[in-house]
Each structure stands twice: as C-alpha cells, then as structure tokens.
Coordinates of C-alpha atoms in Angstrom, one line a residue:
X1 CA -27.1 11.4 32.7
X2 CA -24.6 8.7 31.4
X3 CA -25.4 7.4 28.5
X4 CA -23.7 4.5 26.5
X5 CA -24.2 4.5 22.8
X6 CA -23.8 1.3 20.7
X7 CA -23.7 0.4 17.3
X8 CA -23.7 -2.8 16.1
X9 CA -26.1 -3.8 13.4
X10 CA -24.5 -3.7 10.3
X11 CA -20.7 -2.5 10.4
X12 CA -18.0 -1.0 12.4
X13 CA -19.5 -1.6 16.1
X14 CA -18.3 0.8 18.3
X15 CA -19.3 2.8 21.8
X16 CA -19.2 5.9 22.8
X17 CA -20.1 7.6 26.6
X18 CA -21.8 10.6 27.3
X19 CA -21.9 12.0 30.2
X20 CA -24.3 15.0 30.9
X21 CA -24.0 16.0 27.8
X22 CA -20.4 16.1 27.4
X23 CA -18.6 13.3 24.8
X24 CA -16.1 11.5 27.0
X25 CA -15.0 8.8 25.2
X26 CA -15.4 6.8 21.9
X27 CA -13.7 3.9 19.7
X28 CA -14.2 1.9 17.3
X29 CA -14.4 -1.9 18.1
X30 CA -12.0 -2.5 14.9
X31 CA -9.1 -0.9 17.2
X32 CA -9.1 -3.6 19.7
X33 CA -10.1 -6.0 17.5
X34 CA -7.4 -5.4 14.9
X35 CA -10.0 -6.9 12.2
X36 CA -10.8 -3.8 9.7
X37 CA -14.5 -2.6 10.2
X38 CA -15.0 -5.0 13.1
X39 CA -17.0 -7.4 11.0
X40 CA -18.7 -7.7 7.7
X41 CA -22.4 -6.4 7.7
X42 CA -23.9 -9.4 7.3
X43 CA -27.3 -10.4 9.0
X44 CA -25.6 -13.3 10.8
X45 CA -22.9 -10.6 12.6
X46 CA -26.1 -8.6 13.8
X47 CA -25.8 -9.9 17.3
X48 CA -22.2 -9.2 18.0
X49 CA -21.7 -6.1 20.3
X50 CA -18.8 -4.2 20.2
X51 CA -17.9 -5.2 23.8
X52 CA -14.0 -4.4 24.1
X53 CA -15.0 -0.5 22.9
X54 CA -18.0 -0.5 25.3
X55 CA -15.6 -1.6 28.0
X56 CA -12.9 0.7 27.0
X57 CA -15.7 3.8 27.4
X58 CA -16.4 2.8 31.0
X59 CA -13.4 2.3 32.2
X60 CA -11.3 5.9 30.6
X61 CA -14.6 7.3 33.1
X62 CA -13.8 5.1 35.8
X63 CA -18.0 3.8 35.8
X64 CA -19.2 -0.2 35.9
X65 CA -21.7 -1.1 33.5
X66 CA -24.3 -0.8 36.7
X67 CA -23.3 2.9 37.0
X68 CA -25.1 4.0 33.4
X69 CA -28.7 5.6 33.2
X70 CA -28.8 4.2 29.8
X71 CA -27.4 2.5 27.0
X72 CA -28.4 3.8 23.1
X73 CA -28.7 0.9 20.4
X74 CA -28.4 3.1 17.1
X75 CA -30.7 0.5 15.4
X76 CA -34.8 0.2 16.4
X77 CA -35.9 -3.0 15.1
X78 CA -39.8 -1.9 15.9
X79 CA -39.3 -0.3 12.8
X80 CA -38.6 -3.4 10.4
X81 CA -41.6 -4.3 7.9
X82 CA -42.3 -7.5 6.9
X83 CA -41.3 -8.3 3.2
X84 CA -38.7 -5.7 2.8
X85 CA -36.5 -5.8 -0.2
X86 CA -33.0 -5.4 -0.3
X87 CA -30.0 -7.5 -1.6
X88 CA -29.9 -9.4 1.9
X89 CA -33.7 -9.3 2.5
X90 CA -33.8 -13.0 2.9
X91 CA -31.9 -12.8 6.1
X92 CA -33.9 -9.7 7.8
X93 CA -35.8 -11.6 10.4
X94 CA -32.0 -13.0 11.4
X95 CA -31.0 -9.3 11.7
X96 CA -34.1 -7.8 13.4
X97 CA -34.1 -11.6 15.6
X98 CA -30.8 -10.2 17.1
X99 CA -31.1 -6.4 16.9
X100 CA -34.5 -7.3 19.3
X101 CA -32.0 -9.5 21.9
X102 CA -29.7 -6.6 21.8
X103 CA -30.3 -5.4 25.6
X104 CA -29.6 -9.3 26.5
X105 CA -26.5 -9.6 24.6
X106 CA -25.2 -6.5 26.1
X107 CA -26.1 -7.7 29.6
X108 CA -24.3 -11.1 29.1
X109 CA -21.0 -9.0 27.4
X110 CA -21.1 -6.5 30.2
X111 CA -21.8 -8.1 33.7
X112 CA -23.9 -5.6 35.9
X113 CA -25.6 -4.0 32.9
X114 CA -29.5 -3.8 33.4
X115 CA -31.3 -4.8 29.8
X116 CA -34.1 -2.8 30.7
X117 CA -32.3 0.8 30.8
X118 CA -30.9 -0.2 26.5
X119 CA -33.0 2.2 24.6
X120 CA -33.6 1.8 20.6
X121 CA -33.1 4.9 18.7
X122 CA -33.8 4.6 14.7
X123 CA -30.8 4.8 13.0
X124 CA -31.1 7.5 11.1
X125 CA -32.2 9.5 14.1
X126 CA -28.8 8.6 15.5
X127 CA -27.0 9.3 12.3
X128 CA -28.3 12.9 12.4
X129 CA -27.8 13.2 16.0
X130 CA -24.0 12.6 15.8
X131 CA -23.8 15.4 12.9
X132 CA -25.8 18.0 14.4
X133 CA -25.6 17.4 18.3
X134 CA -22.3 17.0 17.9
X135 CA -21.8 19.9 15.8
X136 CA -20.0 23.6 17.1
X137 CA -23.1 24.7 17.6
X138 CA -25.0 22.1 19.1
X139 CA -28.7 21.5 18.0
X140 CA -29.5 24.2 15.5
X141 CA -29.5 24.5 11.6
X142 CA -30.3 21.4 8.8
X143 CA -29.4 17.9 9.0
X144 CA -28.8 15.3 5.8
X145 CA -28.2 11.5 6.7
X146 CA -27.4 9.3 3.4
X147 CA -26.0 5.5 3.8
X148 CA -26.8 2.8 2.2
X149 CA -29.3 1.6 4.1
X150 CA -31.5 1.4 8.3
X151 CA -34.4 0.0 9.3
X152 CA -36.8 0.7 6.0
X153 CA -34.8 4.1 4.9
X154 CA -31.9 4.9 3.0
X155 CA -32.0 9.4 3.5
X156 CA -32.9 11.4 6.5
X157 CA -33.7 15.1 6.0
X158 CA -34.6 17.4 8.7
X159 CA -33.5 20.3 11.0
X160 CA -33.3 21.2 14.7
X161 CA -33.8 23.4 16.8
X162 CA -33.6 23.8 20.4
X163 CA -31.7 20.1 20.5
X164 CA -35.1 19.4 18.9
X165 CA -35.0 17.3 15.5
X166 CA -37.9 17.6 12.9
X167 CA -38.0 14.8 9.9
X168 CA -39.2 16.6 7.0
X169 CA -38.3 13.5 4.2
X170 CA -37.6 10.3 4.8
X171 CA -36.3 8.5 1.3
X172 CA -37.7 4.7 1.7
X173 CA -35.8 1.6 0.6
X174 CA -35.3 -0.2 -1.6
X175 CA -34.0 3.2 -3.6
X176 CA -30.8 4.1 -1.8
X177 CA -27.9 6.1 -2.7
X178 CA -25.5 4.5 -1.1
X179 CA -26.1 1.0 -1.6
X180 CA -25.9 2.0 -5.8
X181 CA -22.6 3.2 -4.7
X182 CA -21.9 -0.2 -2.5
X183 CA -23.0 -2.4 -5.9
X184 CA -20.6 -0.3 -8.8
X185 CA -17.7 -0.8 -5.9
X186 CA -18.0 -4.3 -6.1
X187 CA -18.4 -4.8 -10.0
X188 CA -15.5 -2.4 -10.1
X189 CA -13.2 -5.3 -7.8
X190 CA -13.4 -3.5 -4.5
X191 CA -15.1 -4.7 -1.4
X192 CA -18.5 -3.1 -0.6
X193 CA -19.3 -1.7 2.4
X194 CA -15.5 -1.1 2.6
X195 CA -13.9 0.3 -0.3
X196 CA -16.2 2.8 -1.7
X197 CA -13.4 5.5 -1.1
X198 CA -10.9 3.7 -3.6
X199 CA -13.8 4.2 -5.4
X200 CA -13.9 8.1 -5.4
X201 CA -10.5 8.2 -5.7
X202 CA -10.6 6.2 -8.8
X203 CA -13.3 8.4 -10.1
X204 CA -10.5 11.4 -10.3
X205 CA -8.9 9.4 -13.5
X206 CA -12.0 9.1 -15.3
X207 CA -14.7 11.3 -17.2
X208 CA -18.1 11.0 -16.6
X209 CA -18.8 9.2 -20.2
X210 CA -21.4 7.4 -18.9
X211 CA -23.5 10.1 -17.2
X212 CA -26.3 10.3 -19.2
X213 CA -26.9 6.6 -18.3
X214 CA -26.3 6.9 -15.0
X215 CA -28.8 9.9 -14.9
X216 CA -31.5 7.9 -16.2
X217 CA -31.4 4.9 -13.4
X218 CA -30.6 7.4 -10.7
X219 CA -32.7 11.0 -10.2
X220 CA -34.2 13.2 -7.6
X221 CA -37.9 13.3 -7.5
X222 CA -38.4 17.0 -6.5
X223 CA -40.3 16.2 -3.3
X224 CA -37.6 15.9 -0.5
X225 CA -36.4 12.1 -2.1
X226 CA -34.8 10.6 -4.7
X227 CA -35.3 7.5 -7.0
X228 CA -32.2 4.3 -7.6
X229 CA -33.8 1.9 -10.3
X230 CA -31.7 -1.5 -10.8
X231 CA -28.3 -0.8 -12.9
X232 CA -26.8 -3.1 -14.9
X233 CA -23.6 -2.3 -14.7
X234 CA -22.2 -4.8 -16.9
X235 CA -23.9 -3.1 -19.7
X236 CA -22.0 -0.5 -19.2
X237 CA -18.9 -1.5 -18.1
X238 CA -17.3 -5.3 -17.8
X239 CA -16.6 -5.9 -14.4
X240 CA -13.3 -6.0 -12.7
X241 CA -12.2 -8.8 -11.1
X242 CA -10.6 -8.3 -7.5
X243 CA -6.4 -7.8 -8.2
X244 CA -7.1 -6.8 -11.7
X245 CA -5.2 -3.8 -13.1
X246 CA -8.7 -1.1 -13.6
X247 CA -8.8 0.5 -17.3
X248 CA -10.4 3.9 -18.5
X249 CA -13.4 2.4 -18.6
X250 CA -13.6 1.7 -15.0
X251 CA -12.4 4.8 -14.4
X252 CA -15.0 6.4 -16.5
X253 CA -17.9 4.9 -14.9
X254 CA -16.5 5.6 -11.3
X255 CA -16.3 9.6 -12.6
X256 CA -19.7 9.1 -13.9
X257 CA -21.6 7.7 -10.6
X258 CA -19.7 10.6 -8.9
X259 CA -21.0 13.2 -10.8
X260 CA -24.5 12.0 -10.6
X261 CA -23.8 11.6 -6.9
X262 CA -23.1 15.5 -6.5
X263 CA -25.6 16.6 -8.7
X264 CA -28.3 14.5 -6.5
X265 CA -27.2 15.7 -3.2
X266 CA -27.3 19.1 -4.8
X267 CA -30.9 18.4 -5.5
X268 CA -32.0 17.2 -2.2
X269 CA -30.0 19.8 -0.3
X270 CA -31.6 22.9 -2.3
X271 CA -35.4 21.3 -1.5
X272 CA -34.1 21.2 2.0
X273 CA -32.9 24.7 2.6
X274 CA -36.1 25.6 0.9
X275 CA -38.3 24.3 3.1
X276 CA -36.0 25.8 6.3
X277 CA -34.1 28.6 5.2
X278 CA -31.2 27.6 7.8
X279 CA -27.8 28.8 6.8
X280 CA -26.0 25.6 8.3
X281 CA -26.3 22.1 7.2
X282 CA -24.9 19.3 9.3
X283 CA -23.7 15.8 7.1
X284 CA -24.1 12.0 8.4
X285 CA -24.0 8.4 7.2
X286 CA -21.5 6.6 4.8
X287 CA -22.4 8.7 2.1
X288 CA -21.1 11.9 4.2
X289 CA -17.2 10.1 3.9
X290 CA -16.9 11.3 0.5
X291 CA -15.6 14.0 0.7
X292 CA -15.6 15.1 -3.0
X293 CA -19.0 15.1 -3.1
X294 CA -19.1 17.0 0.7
X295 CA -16.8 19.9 -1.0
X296 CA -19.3 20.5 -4.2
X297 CA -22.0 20.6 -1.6
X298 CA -19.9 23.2 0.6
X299 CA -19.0 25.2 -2.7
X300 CA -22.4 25.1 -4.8
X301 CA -25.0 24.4 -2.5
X302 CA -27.0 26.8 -1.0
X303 CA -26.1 26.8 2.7
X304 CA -22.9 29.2 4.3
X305 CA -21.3 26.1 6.5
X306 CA -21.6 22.7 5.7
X307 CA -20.0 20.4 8.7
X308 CA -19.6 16.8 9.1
X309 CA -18.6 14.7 12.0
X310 CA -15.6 12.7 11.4
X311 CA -17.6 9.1 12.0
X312 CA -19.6 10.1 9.7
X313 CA -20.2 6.5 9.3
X314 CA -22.4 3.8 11.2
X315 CA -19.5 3.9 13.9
X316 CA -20.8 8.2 14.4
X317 CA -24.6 6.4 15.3
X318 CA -23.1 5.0 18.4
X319 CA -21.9 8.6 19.4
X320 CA -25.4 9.9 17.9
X321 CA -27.3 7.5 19.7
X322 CA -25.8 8.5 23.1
X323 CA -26.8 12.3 22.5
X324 CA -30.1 11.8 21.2
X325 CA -31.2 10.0 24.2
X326 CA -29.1 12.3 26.2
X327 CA -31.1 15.5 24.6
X328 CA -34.4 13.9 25.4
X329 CA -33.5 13.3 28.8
X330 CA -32.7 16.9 29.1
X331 CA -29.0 17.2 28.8
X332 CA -27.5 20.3 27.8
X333 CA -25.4 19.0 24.5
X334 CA -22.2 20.5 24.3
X335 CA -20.0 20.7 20.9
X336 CA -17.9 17.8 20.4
X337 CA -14.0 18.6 21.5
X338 CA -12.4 16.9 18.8
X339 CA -11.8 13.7 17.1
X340 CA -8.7 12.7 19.5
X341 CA -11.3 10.4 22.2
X342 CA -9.9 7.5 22.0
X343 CA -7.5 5.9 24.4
X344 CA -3.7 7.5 25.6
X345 CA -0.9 6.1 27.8
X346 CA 1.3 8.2 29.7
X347 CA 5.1 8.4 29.5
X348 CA 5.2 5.6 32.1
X349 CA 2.9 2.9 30.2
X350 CA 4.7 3.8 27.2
X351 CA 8.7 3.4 28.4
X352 CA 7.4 -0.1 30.0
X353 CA 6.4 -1.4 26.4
X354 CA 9.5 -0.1 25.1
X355 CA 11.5 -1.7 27.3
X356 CA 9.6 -4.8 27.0
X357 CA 10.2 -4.8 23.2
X358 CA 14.2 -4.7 24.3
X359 CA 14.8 -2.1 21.6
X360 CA 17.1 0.9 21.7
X361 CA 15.2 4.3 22.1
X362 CA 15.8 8.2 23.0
X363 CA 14.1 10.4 24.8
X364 CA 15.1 13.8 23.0
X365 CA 15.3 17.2 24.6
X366 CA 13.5 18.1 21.4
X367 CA 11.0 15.7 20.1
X368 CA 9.2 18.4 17.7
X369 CA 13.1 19.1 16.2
X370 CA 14.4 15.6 16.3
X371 CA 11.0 14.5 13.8
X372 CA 11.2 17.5 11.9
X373 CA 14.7 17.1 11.0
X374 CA 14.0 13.7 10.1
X375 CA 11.5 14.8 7.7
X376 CA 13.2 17.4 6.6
X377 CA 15.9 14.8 5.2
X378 CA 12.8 12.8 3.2
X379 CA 12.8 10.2 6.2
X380 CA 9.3 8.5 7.0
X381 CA 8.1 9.0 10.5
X382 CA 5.5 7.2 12.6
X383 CA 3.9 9.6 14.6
X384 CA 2.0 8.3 18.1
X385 CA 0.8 11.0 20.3
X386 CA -2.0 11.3 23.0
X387 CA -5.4 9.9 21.8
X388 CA -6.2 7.6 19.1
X389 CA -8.8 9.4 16.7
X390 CA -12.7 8.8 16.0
X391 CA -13.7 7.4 12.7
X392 CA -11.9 6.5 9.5
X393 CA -9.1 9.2 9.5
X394 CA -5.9 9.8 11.1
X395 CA -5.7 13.2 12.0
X396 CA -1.9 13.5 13.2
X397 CA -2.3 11.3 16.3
X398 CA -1.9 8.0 14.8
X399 CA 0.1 8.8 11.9
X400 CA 3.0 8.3 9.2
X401 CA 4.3 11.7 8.3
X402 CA 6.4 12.4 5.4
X403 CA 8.1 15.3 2.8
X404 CA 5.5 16.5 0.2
X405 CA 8.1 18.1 -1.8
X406 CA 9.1 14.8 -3.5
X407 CA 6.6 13.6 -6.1
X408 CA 8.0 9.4 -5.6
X409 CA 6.5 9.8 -2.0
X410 CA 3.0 8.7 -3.1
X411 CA 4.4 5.8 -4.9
X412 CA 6.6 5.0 -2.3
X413 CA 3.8 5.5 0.7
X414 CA 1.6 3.1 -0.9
X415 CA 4.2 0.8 -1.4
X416 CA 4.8 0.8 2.3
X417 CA 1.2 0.4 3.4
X418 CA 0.5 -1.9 0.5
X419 CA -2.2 0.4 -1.0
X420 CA -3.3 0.4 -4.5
X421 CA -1.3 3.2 -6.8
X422 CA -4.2 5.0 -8.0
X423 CA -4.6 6.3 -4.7
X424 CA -3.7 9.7 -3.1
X425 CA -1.9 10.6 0.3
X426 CA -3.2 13.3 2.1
X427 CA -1.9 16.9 3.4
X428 CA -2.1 18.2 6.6
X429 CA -1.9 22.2 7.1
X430 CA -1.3 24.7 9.6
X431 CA -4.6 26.7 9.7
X432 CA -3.0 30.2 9.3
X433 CA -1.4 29.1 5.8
X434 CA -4.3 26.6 4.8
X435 CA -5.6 29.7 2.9
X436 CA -2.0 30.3 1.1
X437 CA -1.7 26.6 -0.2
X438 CA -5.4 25.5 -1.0
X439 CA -8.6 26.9 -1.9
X440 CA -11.8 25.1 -0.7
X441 CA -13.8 24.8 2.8
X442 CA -12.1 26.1 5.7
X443 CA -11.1 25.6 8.3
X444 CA -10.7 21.7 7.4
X445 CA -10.1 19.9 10.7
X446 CA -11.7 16.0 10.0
X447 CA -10.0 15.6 6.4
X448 CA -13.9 15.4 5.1
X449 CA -13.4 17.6 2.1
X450 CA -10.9 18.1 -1.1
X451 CA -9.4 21.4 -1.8
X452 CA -8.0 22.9 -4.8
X453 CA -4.4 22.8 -4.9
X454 CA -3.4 26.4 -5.9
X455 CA -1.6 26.7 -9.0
X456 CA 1.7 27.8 -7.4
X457 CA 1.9 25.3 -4.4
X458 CA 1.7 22.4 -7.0
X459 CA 5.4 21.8 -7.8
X460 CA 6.4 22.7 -4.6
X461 CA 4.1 20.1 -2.6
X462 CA 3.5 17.6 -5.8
X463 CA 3.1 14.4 -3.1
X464 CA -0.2 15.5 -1.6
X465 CA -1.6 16.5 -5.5
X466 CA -4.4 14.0 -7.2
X467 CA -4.4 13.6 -10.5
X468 CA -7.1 15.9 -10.5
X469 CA -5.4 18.9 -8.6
X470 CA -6.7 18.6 -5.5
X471 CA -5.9 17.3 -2.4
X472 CA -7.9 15.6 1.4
X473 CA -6.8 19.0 3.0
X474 CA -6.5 18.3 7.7
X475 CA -6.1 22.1 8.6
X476 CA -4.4 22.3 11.9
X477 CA -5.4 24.7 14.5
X478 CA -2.8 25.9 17.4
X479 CA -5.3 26.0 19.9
X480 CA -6.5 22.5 19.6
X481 CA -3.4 20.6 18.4
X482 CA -0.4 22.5 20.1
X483 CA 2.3 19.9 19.3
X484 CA 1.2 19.2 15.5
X485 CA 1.1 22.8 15.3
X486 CA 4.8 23.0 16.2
X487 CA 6.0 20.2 14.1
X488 CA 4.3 21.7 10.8
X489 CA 6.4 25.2 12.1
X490 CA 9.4 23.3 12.6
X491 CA 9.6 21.4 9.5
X492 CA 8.4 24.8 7.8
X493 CA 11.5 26.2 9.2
X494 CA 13.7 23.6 7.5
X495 CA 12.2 23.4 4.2
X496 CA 9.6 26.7 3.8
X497 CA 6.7 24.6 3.3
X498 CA 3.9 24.7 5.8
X499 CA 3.0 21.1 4.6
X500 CA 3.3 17.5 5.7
X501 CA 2.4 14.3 3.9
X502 CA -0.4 12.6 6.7
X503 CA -1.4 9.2 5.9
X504 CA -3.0 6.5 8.4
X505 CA -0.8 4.7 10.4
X506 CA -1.4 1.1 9.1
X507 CA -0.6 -1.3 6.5
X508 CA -3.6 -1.8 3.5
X509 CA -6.4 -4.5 5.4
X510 CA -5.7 -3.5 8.6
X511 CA -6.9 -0.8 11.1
X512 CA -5.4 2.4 11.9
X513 CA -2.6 1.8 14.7
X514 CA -4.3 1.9 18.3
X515 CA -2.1 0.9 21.0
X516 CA 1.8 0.6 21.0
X517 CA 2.3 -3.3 20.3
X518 CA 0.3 -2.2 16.9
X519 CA 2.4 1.1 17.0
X520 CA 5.8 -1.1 17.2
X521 CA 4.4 -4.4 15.0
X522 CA 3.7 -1.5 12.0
X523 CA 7.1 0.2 12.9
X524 CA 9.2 -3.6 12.7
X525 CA 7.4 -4.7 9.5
X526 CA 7.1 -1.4 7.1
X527 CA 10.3 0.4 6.2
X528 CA 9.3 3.3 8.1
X529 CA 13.1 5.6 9.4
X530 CA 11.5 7.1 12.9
X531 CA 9.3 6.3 15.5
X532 CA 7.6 9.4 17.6
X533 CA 5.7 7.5 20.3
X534 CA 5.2 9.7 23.0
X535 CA 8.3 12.0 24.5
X536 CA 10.7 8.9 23.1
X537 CA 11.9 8.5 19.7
X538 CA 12.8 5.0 18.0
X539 CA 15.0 5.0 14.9
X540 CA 15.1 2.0 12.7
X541 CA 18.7 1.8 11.8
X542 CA 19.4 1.5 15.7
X543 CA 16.9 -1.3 16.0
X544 CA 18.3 -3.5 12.7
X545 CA 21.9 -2.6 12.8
X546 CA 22.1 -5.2 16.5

C-alpha cells in the first residue's frame, strides 16, 4: 500500500509517504518554502496544500502521483457542526469549504493524482496515529492527543491494540488546552500558534503566583476531560506588547499556566491509565512540544514509558494520517527509523554547489577531528550531514554546534540567531554518559523532554543550564547516529566533556536550514567560524579574508 499523508488545514502543511507500512519519507512544507510554519492558520490558508513536500515524498521513492493507493488528509470536514464556537468561528464554513475541495486541490497541485483515492481521517485520529503507530512498539499501549484545536475537539484519549485504536474521551471545544495556552502567548507579546515555546521557556524565570487563579478558570472534570472557561488575562497581568522587554510579572503568569498545565495532564493521564492499565503512553498534538510538561508526566505520572514523536505537532498528522489508513488497509506498521527523513545530497550534489558559490573549501582526511578541534577552540560550527530532520528540532543533522563549557555561549548563540535572551540552548549527549550528566527520561533521542542537570556537571557545562537547572537533553545513540557519535567522542577527547551545545541551524523567523543555498546563505550572514557540509569543510576566515 502507498500511502500519502497530508496536512494542511491549519499550520505547518507537510507530507509524508508510507509505503507498506514502512515511513519513507517526510518534510515539512516550511523547508522548501523557507516561510516559518508554511503559513498562518488562518481559515483563508485552509486550501493551500503543501505541494513542494508532497512532491519531494514521491520523488526520494521514485513514484508519480498516479502510482499511490491513497492519499490521507489529516482533517475530516464531515465532522464540522454548524455554529461552532471558537475565536475564528466566523470563518468555519471558509475552512471546512476548502478542507471539502481538498482531493481537487491536490489533483490540480499534483498532475496524475486521482481525487477519489484522498481519504479524510479526523484529526485527532491522525494525531494519535503518528504517536502510537509510529512508536518502537507499533500499535500497543495508551495514546493522549492535546492541541489547540480539530474538527469539534481539543483532547483525544484512547489506547491500541493490535494497530487497533479505541477513543475512550474525547474533550469537546470550545474548552481547549492548548488554545488557553495559544491566547496568554499572545497577551504575553509572542505570536500564537508559533511561539508558545518562548513561552515555556519564559515560564522557568517565574513562580507560579498566579496559580490559584489560573486553577479556578482551568480544571479537570474527573470524567476523561477537562474544563478552559474564558481568562482575562489582563486582570492578571498587563499585556506585553510585541518587542517589549517581559517583567516578573510576565514571567510569573507564564510559571503559573505551566504549572496548571502539568497538574491537568497529570489528571487526565491518571483517569486514562485507570481505565486501561497499559504501562506505555504515547504523546501527540502541539501540546506534546512542551517538553517540560512531557518530563513531569514521564517522572510523576503513572505509566513506565512515556514516548512522543518528534512532530508532535499538526505537521506529525500528515505522517499519522498516512499510517492510520495504512493500518486499516492491513499494513503491518513498522517503528519509525528516526527523525533524519528528510532530503540528502551526496558528495557530488554537494561539491557542485560549492563550487558554484566560488568559495574556498577542504575536504579533510578527518572531518570528525577537523570540527572537533574547532570546537574544542570555542569556534561555532555549522553542522550539515545526511537527512534534514522531522518536526521542530534539529537533532545534529542540521545544526550549529558549539563549547558548553563557556557560560557567554548562550548569550552569544542567541545573538547570532537573533533569538530573544531569556531563551536556552540545548545539549546534545552521548547515550552511554547521558546517565553521568543528567537525570530525567532516558534515553532522550527527539529533544521532547528537560532533564535535571546534575549538581556536578553544572559549572563544567554552564551553556546548556536554564535558569532553572535543567536542560532540552538529545541523547545520542551509536547505533543510530555513527558520525554524531564520533564527534561527541572526539570533542570529549579534547576537553573531557561528553557534551555539545546543539541549537537549530537558522536565524530567529526563519526555518531550520534544509538544503545547501540555505546551509551557505546562514553560513555567509551569521558569524559562524566552520562549515561541516558533507565530507568538505568551509572555514569563514578563508571565505572573507579574499
């Protein structure tokens, strides 16, 4: 069976391809686009497909759009009531309108496509199917979707078995988690459906003064769901304006709705393993990206694994979409092999782009010794290697590496990308020290939890340390990243720290490097030292000292 999936309602359109069962490829249409989330989710954007990512799919399996058995649209507009509430419920008739014309649109972006094989899946069904389908043990154990919003829900709870999902509660709108979280990111500045993890980050500088409010507009009901009345937030807190240095205040009432956040999910995951007994839970939807909130869960909830895909996002429904209709076709699922299924060039593609740049560049005997070294002397390094990730994070494919060791490298990271300064870089680990250096879930391979720093490893790594101790921990495994895993023992070998700064390889409003012109554009604009793209290495004082 070969399955297409799309998302494209709301936010970050993207495709992903199936093929009996096995995850082939997937992208985001934001990395071809170069426009951050591929569009706003407005109801007048509802008819745009992500057609460069669906054609992208196809061609890395050498199939025309006439070749697929079907095509999964992660949105079933079936579903839509009339008179629906919602901060954009005015426009829902445009949305469904255009979610119903889907299989046309499709057909007119990708010639040879039939309309008629486009199949609608709910989109919370597809949430859950890219969580627990795609999971290392496909098919079996609990599943939790929280966004902010799909066709007339905001939650999915359920579990599988067999491949097999059964709803148990389904939370309706308008009470939704994550739209409450979407509103206090916007009165604290940010942009919503965008920002909510400056939000989280924020949150470390605060206390939770305002919980006791907060508790009173937002609660679990005790039957599966959960209640969200209206907050005024300006009651509580005057609103930021977008550029406007945050205060304590802001702070506090971003530690506040994160606490209540935690304590609900708590809530709803307890009445879930209640009802199953399952010692697995599987995490999807926006909600699913913090990864604060996913570590409490891991640490206090009541199952032994939590795991949560790495598009955890509406871009994961296009990969769930693909597998749910895959399962009910009667495709054996397998796990999904990584996050790396995005697109590659070999040696040869790369060179060529080089060369057509007309900028000086090595190839080393020893690329893993020539980077290390670098960062072993506090240089930054731009790290391009095989295949572009899936979902949010870069996870040492499309990256900018640096020491940890020196506490100004946060400041002076975010100064490069052009990110606000409340906001944390990121470690990546090699998975036989993870255990040494942090405490927390583990292994860690999709940066979708925190860890404790431990006490000892603070000073020594103080770059990768929130304000709040911990630290968005990518553990590293051998067997699936071989030449990560030899740059983390090579820079080891230089400095005795098992640690490397890993941040996303972009600049602040733009997606995460994709293909080499972005690779070189970010490379000739930011002070980074070192390029790593592919075998070949390109250092910046060769390229500005001409």
């Amino acid at each position: 069976m070969r399955v297409l999936g799309i998302n494209a309602v709301f936010h970050d359109p993207s495709a992903a391809l199936v093929i009996d069962g096995r995850v082939v490829a997937a992208a985001e249409e934001e990395r071809f686009s170069r426009r951050k989330h591929g569009k706003r989710p407005v109801p007048f954007s509802a008819w745009e497909p992500p057609e460069k990512a669906a054609r992208w799919c196809l061609q890395a399996a050498g199939l025309e759009p006439g070749d697929l058995d079907a095509v999964a649209y992660s949105y079933d507009p079936r579903l839509v009531e009339p008179g629906m509430k919602g901060h954009d419920a005015q426009w829902e008739h445009l949305r469904t309108l255009y979610a119903q014309r889907a299989p046309f649109f499709l057909a007119a972006a990708l010639p040879g496509l039939d309309p008629g094989i486009v199949r609608f899946v709910p989109h919370h069904v597809a949430h859950a199917a890219s969580a627990a389908l795609a999971a290392p043990d496909p098919g079996e154990g609990d599943v939790l979707v929280l966004d902010g919003r799909g066709e007339i829900h905001s939650h999915l709870a359920g579990t599988y078995s067999g491949g097999n999902l059964s709803p148990l509660y389904a939370q309706r709108l308008p009470h939704s988690l994550g739209l409450m979280y979407e509103e206090l990111t916007e009165h604290l500045g940010f942009l919503r459906s965008s920002d909510e993890y400056k939000v989280m980050a924020l949150a470390a500088h605060g206390r939770p003064r305002f919980l006791d409010e907060v508790r009173v507009h937002v609660r679990a009901t005790g039957d599966g769901g959960f209640a969200v009345d209206r907050i005024d937030w300006g009651a509580l807190v005057k609103a930021r304006r977008p550029g406007e240095e945050w205060t304590d205040d802001h702070a506090d009432l971003a530690a506040s709705v994160q606490v209540r956040l935690e304590e609900v999910l708590l809530d709803l995951a307890g009445w879930l393993h209640r009802r199953t007994g399952s010692r697995r839970l599987a995490l999807a939807g926006g909600v699913a990206l913090n990864c604060v909130a996913n570590s409490r869960l891991a640490e206090s909830g009541p199952y032994e694994e939590v795991w949560v895909q790495p598009a955890a996002g509406d871009a994961g429904t296009a990969l769930g979409a693909a597998l749910h209709v895959a399962r009910r076709a009667g495709d054996r699922i397998e796990p999904m092999p990584g996050a790396d299924l995005g697109r590659r060039w070999d040696e040869a593609e790369l060179a060529a782009w080089l060369d057509a740049a007309r900028i000086p560049y090595q190839r080393p005997d020893d690329l893993v010794a020539t980077v290390a070294d670098a960062l072993a002397r506090d240089q930054l390094a731009a790290w391009f290697q095989g295949r572009g990730e899936w979902g949010p994070r870069a996870l040492g494919h499309r990256s900018l590496l640096a020491h940890p060791g020196y506490a100004d490298n946060v400041e002076r990271l975010n100064a490069v990308k052009g990110r606000e300064q409340f906001r944390p870089v990121a470690p990546m680990v090699s998975a036989e020290h993870a255990a040494d250096v942090f405490e927390g879930p583990l292994p860690s391979p999709y940066m979708t939890f925190v860890h404790r720093v431990r006490p000892g490893w603070r000073d020594r790594i103080p770059a990768v340390v929130h304000v709040d101790g911990t630290a968005r921990v990518q553990t590293v495994s051998r067997a699936d990243e071989p030449l990560l895993a030899d740059l983390l023992d090579a820079f080891r070998a230089r400095t005795g720290l098992p640690v490397l700064v890993n941040t996303s390889l972009n600049t602040a409003g733009r997606p995460i490097v994709d293909d080499p012109r972005d690779a070189l554009e970010c490379f000739g604009s930011a002070p980074i030292d070192l390029l790593a793209i592919g075998p070949f290495v390109v250092r910046r004082r060769e390229v500005f000292a001409r």
